[in-house]
Coordinates of C-alpha atoms in Angstrom, one line a residue:
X100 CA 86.4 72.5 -28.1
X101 CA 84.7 73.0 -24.6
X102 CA 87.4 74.8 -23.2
X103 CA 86.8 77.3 -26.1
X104 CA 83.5 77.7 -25.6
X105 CA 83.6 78.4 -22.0
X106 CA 86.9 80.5 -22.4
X107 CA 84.4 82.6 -24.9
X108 CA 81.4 82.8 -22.0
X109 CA 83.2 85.6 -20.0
X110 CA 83.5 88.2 -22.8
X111 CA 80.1 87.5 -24.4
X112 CA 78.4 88.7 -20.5
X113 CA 81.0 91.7 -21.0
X114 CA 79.6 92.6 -23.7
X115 CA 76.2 92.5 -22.7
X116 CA 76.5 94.4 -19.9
X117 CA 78.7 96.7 -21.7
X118 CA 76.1 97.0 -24.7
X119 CA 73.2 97.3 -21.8
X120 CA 74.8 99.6 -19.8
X121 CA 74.9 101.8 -23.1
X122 CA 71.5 101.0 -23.9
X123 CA 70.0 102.8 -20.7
X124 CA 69.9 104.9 -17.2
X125 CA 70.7 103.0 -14.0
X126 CA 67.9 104.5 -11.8
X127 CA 66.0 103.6 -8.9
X128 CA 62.4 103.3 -10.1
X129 CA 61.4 104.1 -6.4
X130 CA 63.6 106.8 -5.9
X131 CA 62.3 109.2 -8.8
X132 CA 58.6 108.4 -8.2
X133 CA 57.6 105.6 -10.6
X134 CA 56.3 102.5 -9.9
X135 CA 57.6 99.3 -11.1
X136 CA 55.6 97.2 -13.3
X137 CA 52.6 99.6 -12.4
X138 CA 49.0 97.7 -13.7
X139 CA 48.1 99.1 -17.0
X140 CA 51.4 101.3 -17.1
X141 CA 53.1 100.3 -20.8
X142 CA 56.5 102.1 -20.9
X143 CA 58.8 99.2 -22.7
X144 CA 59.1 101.5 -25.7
X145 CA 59.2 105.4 -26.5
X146 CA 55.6 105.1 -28.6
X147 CA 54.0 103.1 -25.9
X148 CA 55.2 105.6 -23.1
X149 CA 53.8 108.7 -25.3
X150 CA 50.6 106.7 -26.5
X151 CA 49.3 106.1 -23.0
X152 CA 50.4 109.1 -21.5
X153 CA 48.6 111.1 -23.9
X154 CA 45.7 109.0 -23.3
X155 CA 45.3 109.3 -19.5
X156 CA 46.1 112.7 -19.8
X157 CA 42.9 113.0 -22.2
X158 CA 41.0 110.6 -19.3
X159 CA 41.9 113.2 -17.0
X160 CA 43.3 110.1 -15.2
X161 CA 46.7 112.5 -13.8
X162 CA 47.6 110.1 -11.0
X163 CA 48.2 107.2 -13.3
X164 CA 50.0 109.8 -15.6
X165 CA 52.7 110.7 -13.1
X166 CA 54.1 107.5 -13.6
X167 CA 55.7 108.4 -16.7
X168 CA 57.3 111.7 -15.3
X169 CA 61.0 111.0 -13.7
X170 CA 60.1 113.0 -10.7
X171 CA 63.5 112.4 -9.1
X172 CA 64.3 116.1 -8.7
X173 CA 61.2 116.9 -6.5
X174 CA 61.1 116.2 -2.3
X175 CA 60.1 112.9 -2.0
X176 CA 57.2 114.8 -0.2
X177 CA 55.5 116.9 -2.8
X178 CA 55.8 114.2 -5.6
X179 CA 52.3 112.8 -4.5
X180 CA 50.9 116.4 -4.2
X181 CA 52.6 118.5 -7.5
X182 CA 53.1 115.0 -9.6
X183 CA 49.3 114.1 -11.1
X184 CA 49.5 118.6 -11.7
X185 CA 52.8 118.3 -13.4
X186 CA 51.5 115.7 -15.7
X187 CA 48.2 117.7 -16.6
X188 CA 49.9 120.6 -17.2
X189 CA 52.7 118.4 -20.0
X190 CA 49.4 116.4 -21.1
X191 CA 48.1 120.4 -22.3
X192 CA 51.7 121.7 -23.5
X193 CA 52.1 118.0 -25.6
X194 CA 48.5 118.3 -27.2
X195 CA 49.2 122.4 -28.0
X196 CA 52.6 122.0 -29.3
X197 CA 52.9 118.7 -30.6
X198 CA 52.0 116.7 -34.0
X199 CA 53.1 113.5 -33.4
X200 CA 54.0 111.2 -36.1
X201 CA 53.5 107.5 -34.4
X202 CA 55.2 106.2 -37.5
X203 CA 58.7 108.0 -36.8
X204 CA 58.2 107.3 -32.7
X205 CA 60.1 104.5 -32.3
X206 CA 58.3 101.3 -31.0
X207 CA 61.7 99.0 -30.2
X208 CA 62.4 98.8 -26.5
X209 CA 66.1 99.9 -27.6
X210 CA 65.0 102.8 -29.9
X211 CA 67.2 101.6 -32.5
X212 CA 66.8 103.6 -35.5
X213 CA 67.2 100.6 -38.1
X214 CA 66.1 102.1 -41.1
X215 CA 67.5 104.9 -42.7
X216 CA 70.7 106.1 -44.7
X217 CA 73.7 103.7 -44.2
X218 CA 76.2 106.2 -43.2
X219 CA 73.8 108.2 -40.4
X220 CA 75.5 108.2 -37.2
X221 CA 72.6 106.9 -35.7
X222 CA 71.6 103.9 -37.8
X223 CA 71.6 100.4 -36.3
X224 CA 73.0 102.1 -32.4
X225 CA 70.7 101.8 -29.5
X226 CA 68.9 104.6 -28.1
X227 CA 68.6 105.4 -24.3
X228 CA 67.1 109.2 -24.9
X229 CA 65.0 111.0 -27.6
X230 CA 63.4 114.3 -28.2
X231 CA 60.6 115.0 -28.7
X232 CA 60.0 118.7 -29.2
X233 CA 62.4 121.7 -29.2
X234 CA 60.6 125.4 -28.2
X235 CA 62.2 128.9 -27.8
X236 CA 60.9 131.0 -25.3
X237 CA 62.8 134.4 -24.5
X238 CA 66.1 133.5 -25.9
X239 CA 65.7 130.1 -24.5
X240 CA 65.4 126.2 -25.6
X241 CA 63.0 123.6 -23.9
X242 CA 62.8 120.6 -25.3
X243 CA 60.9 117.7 -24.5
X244 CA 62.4 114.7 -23.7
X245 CA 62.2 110.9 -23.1
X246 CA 64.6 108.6 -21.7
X247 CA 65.1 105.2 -20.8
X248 CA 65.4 103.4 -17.2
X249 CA 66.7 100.8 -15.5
X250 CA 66.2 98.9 -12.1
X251 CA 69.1 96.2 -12.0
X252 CA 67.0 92.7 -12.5
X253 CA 64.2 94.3 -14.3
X254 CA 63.4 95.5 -17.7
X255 CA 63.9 99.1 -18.0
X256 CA 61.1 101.8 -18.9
X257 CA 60.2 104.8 -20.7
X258 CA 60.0 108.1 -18.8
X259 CA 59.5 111.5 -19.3
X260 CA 63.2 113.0 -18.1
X261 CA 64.0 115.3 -15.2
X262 CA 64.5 118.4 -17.5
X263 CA 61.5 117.7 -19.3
X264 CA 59.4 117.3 -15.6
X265 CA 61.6 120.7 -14.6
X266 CA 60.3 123.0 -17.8
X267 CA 56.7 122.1 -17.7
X268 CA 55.4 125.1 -15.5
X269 CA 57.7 127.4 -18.3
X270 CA 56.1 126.0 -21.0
X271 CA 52.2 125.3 -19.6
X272 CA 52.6 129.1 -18.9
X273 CA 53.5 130.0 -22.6
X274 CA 51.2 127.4 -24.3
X275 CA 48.6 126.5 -22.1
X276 CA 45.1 127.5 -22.1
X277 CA 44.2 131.2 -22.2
X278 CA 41.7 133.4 -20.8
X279 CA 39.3 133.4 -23.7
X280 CA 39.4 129.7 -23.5
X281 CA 37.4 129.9 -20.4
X282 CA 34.0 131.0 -21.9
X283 CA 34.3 128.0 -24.7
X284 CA 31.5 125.7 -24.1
X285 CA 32.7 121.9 -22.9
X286 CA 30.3 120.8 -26.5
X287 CA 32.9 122.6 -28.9
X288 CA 36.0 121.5 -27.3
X289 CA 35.0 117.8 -28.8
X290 CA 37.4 116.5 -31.3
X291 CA 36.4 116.4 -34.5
X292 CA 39.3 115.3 -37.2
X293 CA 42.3 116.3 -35.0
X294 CA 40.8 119.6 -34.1
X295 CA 38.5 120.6 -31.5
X296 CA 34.9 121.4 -32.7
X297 CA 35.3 125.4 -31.7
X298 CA 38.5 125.4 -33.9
X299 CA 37.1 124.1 -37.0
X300 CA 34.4 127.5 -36.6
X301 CA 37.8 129.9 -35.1
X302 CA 40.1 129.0 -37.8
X303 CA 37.7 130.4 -41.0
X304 CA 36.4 133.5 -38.6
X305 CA 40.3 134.1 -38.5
X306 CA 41.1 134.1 -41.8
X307 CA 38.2 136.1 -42.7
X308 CA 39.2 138.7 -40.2
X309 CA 43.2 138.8 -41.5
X310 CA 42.0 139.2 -45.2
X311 CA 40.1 142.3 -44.0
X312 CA 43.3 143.5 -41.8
X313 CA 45.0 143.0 -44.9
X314 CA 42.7 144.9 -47.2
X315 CA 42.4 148.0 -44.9
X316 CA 46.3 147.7 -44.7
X317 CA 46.3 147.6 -48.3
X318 CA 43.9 150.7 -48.9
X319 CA 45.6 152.6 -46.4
X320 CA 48.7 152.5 -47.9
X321 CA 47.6 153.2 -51.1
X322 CA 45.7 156.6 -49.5
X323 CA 49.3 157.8 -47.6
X324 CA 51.1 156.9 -51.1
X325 CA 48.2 159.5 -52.7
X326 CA 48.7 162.2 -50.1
X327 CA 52.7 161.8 -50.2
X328 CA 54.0 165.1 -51.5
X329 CA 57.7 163.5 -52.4
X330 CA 57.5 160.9 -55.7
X331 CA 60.0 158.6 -53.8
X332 CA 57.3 157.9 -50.6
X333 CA 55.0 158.0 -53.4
X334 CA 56.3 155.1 -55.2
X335 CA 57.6 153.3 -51.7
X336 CA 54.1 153.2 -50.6
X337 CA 52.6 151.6 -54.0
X338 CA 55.2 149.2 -54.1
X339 CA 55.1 147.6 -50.3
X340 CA 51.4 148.0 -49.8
X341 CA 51.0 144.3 -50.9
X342 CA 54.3 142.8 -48.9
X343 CA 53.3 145.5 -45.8
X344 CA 49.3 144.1 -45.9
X345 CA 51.1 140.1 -45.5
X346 CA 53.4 141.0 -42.6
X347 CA 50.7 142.6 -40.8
X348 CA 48.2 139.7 -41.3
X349 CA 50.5 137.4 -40.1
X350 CA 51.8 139.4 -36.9
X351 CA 47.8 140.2 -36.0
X352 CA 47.4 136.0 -36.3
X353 CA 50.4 135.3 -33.8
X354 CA 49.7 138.2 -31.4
X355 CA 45.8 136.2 -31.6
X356 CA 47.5 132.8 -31.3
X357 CA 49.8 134.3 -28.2
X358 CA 46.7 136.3 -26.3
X359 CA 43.9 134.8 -27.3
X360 CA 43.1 131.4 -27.7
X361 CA 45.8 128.2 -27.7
X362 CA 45.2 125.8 -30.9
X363 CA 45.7 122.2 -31.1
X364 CA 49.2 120.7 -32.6
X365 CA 48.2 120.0 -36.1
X366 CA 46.8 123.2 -36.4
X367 CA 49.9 124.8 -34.3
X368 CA 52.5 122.9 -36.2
X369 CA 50.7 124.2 -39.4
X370 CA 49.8 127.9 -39.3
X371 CA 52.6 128.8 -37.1
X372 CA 56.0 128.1 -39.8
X373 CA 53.3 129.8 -42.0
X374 CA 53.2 133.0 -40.9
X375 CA 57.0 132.8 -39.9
X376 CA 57.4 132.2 -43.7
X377 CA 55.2 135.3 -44.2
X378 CA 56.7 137.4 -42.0
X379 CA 60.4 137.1 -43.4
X380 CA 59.2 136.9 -46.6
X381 CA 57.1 140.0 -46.5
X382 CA 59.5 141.6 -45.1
X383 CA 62.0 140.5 -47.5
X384 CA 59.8 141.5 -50.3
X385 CA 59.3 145.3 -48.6
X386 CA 63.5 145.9 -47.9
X387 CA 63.7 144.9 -51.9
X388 CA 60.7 147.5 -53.2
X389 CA 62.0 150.0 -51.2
X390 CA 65.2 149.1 -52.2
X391 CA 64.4 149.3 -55.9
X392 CA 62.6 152.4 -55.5
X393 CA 65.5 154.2 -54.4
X394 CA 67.8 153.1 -57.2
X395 CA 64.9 153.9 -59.5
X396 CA 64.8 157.7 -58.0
X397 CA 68.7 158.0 -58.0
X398 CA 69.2 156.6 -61.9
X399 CA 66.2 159.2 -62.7
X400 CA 68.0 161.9 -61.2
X401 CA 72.1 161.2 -61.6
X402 CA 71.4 159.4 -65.6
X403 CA 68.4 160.1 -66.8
X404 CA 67.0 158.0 -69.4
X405 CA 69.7 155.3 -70.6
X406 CA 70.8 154.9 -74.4
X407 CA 74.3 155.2 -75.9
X408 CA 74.3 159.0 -75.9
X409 CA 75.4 159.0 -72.1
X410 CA 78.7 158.9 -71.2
X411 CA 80.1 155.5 -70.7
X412 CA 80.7 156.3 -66.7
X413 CA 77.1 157.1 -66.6
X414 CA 76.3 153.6 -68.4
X415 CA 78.2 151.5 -66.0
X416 CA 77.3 153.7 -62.6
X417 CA 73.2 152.4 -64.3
X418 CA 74.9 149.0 -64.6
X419 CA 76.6 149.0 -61.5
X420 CA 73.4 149.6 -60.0
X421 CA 71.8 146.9 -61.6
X422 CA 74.5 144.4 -60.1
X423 CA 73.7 146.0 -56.8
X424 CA 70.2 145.2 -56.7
X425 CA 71.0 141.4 -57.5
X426 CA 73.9 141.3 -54.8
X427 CA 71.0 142.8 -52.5
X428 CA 68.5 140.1 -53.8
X429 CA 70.7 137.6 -53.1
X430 CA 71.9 139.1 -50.0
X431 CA 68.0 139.2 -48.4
X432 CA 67.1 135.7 -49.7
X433 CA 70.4 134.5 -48.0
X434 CA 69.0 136.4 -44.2
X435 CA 65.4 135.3 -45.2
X436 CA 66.2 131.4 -45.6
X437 CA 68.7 131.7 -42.5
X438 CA 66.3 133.7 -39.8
X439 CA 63.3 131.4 -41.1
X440 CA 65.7 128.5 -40.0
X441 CA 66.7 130.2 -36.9
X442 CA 62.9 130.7 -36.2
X443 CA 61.4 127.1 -37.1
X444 CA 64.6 125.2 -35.2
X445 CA 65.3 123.6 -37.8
X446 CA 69.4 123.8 -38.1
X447 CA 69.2 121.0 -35.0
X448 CA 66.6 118.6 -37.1
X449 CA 68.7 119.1 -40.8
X450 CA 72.3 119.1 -39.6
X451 CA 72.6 115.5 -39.7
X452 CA 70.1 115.0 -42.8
X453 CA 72.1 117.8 -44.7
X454 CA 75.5 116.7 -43.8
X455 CA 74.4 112.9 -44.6
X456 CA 72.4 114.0 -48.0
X457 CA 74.9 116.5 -49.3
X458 CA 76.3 114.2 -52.1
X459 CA 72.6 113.9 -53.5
X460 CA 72.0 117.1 -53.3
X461 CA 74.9 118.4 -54.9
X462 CA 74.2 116.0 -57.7
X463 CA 70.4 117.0 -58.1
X464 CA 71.6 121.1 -58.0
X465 CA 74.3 120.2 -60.4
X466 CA 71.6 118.9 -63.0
X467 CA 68.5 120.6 -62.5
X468 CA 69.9 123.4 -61.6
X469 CA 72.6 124.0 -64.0
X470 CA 71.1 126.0 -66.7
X471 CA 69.5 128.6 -64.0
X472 CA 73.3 128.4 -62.2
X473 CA 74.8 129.1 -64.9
X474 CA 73.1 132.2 -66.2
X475 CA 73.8 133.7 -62.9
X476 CA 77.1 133.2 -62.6
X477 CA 77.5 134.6 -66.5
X478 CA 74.9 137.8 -65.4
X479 CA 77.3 138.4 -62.7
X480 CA 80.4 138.1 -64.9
X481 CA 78.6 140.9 -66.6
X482 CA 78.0 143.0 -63.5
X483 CA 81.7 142.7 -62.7
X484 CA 84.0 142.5 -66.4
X485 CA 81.2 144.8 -67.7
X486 CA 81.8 143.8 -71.7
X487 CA 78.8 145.3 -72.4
X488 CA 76.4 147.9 -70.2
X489 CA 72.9 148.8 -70.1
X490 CA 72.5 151.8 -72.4
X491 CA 75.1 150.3 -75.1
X492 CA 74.6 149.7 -78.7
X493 CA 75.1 146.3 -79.6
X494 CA 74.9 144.2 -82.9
X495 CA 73.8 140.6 -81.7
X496 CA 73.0 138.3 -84.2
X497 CA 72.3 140.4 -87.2
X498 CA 70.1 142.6 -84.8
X499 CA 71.2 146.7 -84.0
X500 CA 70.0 147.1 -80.5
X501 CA 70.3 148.7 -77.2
X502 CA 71.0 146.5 -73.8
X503 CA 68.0 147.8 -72.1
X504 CA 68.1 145.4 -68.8
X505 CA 70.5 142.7 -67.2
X506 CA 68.8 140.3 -65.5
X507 CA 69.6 137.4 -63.4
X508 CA 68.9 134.7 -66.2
X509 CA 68.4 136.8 -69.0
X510 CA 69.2 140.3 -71.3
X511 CA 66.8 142.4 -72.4
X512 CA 67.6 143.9 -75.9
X513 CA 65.7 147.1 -77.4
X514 CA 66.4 147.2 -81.3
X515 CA 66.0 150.5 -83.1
X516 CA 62.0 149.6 -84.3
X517 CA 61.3 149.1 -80.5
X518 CA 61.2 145.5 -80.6
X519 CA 62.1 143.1 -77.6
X520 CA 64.4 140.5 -77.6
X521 CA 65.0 138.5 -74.2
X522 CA 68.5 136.5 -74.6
X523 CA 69.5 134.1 -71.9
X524 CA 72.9 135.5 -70.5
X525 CA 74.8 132.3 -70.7
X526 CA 74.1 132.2 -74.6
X527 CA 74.7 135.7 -74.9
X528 CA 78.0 135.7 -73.3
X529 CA 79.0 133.1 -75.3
X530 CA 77.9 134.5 -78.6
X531 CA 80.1 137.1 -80.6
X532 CA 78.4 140.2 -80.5
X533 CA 79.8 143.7 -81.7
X534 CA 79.5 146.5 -78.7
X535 CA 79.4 149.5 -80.5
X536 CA 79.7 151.8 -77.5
X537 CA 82.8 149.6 -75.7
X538 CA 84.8 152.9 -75.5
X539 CA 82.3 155.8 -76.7
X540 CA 79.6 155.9 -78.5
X541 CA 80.9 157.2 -81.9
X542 CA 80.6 155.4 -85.2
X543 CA 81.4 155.9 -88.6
X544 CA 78.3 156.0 -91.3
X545 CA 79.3 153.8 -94.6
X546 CA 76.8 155.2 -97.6
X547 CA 77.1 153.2 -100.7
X548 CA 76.1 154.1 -104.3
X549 CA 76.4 152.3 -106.9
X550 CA 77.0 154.4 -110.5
X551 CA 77.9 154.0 -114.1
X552 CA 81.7 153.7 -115.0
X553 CA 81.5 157.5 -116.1
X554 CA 80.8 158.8 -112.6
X555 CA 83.4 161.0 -111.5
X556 CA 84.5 160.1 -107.9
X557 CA 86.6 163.3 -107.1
X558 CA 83.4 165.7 -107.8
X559 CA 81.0 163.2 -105.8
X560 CA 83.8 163.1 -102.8
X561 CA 83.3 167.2 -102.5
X562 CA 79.7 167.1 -102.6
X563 CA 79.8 164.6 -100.4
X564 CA 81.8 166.5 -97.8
X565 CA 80.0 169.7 -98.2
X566 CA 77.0 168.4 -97.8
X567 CA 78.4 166.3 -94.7
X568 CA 79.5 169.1 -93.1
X569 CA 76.0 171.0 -93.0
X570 CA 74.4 168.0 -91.5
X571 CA 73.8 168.3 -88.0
X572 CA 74.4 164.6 -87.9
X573 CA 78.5 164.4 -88.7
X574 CA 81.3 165.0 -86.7
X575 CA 85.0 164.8 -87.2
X576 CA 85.3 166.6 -90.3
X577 CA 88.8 165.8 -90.7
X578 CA 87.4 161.7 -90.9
X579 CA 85.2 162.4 -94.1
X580 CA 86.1 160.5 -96.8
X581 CA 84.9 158.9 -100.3
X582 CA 86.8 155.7 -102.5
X583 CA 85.7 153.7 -105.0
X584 CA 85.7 150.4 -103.2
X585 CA 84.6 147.9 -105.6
X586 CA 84.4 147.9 -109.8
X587 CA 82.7 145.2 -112.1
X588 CA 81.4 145.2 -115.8
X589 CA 78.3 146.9 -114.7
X590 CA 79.8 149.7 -112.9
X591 CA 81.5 151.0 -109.4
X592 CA 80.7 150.9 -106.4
X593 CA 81.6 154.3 -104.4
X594 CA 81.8 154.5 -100.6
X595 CA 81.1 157.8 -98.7
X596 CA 82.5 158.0 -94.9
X597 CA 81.1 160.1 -92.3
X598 CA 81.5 160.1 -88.1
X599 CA 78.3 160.2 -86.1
X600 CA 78.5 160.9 -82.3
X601 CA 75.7 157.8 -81.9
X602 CA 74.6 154.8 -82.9
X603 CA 71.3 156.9 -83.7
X604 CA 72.4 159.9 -85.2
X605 CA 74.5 158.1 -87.2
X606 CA 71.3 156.1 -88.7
X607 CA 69.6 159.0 -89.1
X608 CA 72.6 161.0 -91.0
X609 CA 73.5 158.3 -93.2
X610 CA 69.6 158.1 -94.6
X611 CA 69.6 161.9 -94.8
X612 CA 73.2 162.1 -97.0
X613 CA 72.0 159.1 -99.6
X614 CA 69.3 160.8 -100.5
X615 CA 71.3 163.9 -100.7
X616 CA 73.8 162.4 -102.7
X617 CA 71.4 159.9 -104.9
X618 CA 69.3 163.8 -105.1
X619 CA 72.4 165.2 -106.6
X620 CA 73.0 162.5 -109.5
X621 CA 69.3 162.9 -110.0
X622 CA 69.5 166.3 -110.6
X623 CA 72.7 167.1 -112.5
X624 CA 74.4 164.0 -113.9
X625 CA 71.2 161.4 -114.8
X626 CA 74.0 159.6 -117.2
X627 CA 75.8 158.5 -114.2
X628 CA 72.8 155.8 -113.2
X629 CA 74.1 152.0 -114.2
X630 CA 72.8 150.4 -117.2
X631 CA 73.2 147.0 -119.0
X632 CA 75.2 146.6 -121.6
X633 CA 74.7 144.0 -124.5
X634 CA 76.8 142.8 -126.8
X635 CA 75.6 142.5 -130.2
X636 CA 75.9 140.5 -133.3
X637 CA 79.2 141.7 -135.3
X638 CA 78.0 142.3 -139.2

């Protein structure tokens, strides 16, 4: 038994020094400019080393703050001179740029991230380096950076890295202080809530100010849409003066937030993904109206107004164009999400989160989103099999209407009284429906009358085709037709046939030949109405 347990002593200091020597930097303390157990100097843990930094930077206590900057890269010489600078300069960039959540800055010597999914890469493992903040400048990343130290026989430390300590005079020169700053009083940089004094009183002046940049942009547009002499700048100029009075606002507030004065990081972290998000989106929002405004102009010229009397290649060039404004749609909210990414860094931040979470989310998509999925697949099954088009005349549901719009999630029906009726595309693709204008718009008109056994079909069926052919209404003469379709006790039912180039016409010419017909009986054979007949008692 004691031969095993000291056979097992060996491997378990392996380990350790194996799982130590994962765990942090070897560095000479000395050697990169920071003091070993330095009085009043907590760096044992990534929160402790951020806490106290920021809070002798705020003391204006710089000396003391060099000690958490691995100044190893800098002559031993100037590290004395350029090392209590560099860390007033970080203490500025840190306060501008960063919102710091204390409760997701690790307080474990190790940095071990022990809560969080199961299967992150990065759960229960040691840390020896974190970030802290990623920036773009010029088509370049900064980030900064912490990372862990480690003199052999004493307990390792928390230190602002080399690259981090290299960047600062880049990023002091793009976030810190401006020249407007300089005429602030010293009583209104006070915090008060997380935000100086002065920009509790700058951030309501600059709203104010945007919303009457916005409203100028607004009314100017709307004047150079008035003095526009073509109809297609006309309508351009209505329809982006909203989106075009947002992007400006937000462009004015970052050319303010670059030149003029530098906020703190709450309000930084807040108001700058906002106007990104305006900015793309307003942009966005402008492409589409102008976008839609030109397929407007170009179905008003090339179709006209749509109904089934146009051709069929005129119906599905207006439906085509239909499906191209929600491939464009699609197309712009794709760029929008993936430049507001690009912009806000966050592809580094949610490519683990995404790739860990991407069963959940597939499952919450698949059932709330479903129903809103689905009628978007089935509207662009429409665009593309094109069973029915905008402009045709369709029978849905006991309803004789024209497909007036095909929308992402739902069709917009126009029946003959002017009536609306919104369908959801999934039902209405899985619906029957009759398409009476699938190959052309033509239709054959069924009048019925119903007359007395003694009506003569074969005089009716050549006033019926004499009147038929002076309607303006019938075409196809060699289609024109009458049969006695039906006979019962009371009487027979005749049927009178007739083509109609339209859905339309063909209403109107089948009211016009009943009465003409029904006018006829009227007039010269009143005995041919139906009557009851009784039978009576047999004396």
């Amino acid at each position: 038994m004691t031969l095993a347990i000291v056979s097992l002593v060996p491997s378990m200091a392996f380990a350790a020094t194996s799982e130590g020597s994962a765990s942090w930097y070897e560095a000479d303390l000395a050697a990169i400019g920071a003091q070993e157990n330095a009085e009043g100097l907590n760096r044992r843990t990534p929160r402790e080393t951020v806490r106290n930094f920021v809070t002798l930077t705020e003391t204006k206590e710089y000396q003391k703050a060099a000690e958490f900057l691995n100044l190893g890269d800098l002559p031993q010489a100037d590290r004395a001179k350029h090392g209590a600078e560099l860390a007033r300069q970080l203490g500025l960039v840190i306060d501008r740029q960063l919102w710091i959540d204390w409760s997701s800055l690790s307080a474990r010597p190790d940095a071990m991230q022990d809560q969080g999914p199961a299967n992150h890469p990065l759960t229960g493992k040691a840390r020896r380096d974190i970030g802290l903040k990623m920036v773009k400048l010029n088509s370049q990343t900064y980030e900064i950076r912490l990372a862990r130290y480690k003199n052999k026989g004493r307990e390792p430390v928390w230190l602002f890295t080399p690259q981090t300590v290299e960047n600062i005079p880049i990023l002091y020169e793009a976030y810190g202080p401006h020249i407007f700053e300089a005429y602030i009083p010293s009583s209104l940089k006070q915090r008060v809530g997380g935000l100086r004094l002065w920009e509790w009183i700058a951030l309501p002046l600059l709203l104010c100010a945007l919303l009457g940049l916005g409203w100028l942009i607004n009314r100017m547009m709307r004047w150079l849409g008035y003095k526009a002499n073509s109809p297609l700048l006309r309508q351009a100029a209505e329809k982006t003066r909203l989106p075009l009075a947002l992007v400006a606002m937000a462009i004015a507030a970052q050319l303010f937030f670059k030149m003029g004065v530098s906020f703190s990081g709450p309000a930084t972290n807040i108001v700058r993904p906002f106007l990104i998000i305006i900015v793309v989106s307003g942009l966005g929002m402008a492409a589409l109206k102008i976008i839609d405004v030109i397929l407007d102009r170009v179905t008003l010229r090339v179709i006209g107004d749509i109904d089934d009397t146009r051709s069929i290649k005129k119906r599905e060039l207006y439906t085509s164009i239909y499906a191209l404004r929600r491939v464009v749609v699609l197309v712009m909210v794709a760029i929008s999400a993936i430049v507001l990414l690009i912009q806000l860094n966050l592809f580094e931040s949610l490519g683990m989160s995404l790739l860990a979470s991407a069963g959940v989310v597939t499952v919450l998509l698949g059932i709330a989103g479903q129903a809103v999925l689905g009628n978007i697949m089935a509207s662009l099954q429409i665009a593309l099999a094109k069973p029915v088009r905008i402009g045709d005349s369709v029978l849905f549901e006991g309803n004789w209407a024209y497909v007036e719009s095909i929308f992402y999630t739902f069709i917009r029906l126009r029946t003959w009284d002017e009536r609306r009726i919104i369908v959801p595309v999934k039902y209405f693709v899985s619906q029957p429906f009759e398409n009476w204008s699938v190959k052309d718009a033509r239709i054959m008109n069924t009048i019925v009358l119903f007359l007395d056994h003694s009506a003569d079909i074969r005089q009716l069926r050549e006033v019926f085709i004499e009147l038929a052919k002076n309607d303006e209404g019938v075409i196809d003469y060699h289609t024109l037709a009458a049969s006695v379709t039906q006979h019962s006790r009371a009487g027979q039912e005749l049927s009178f046939y007739a083509m109609s180039p339209d859905p339309s016409t063909a209403w109107a010419t089948a009211m016009r030949l009943r009465e003409a017909m029904l006018d006829h009986v009227r007039s010269h054979h009143p005995d041919w109405w139906p009557y009851e007949r009784f039978d009576g008692p047999h004396i």
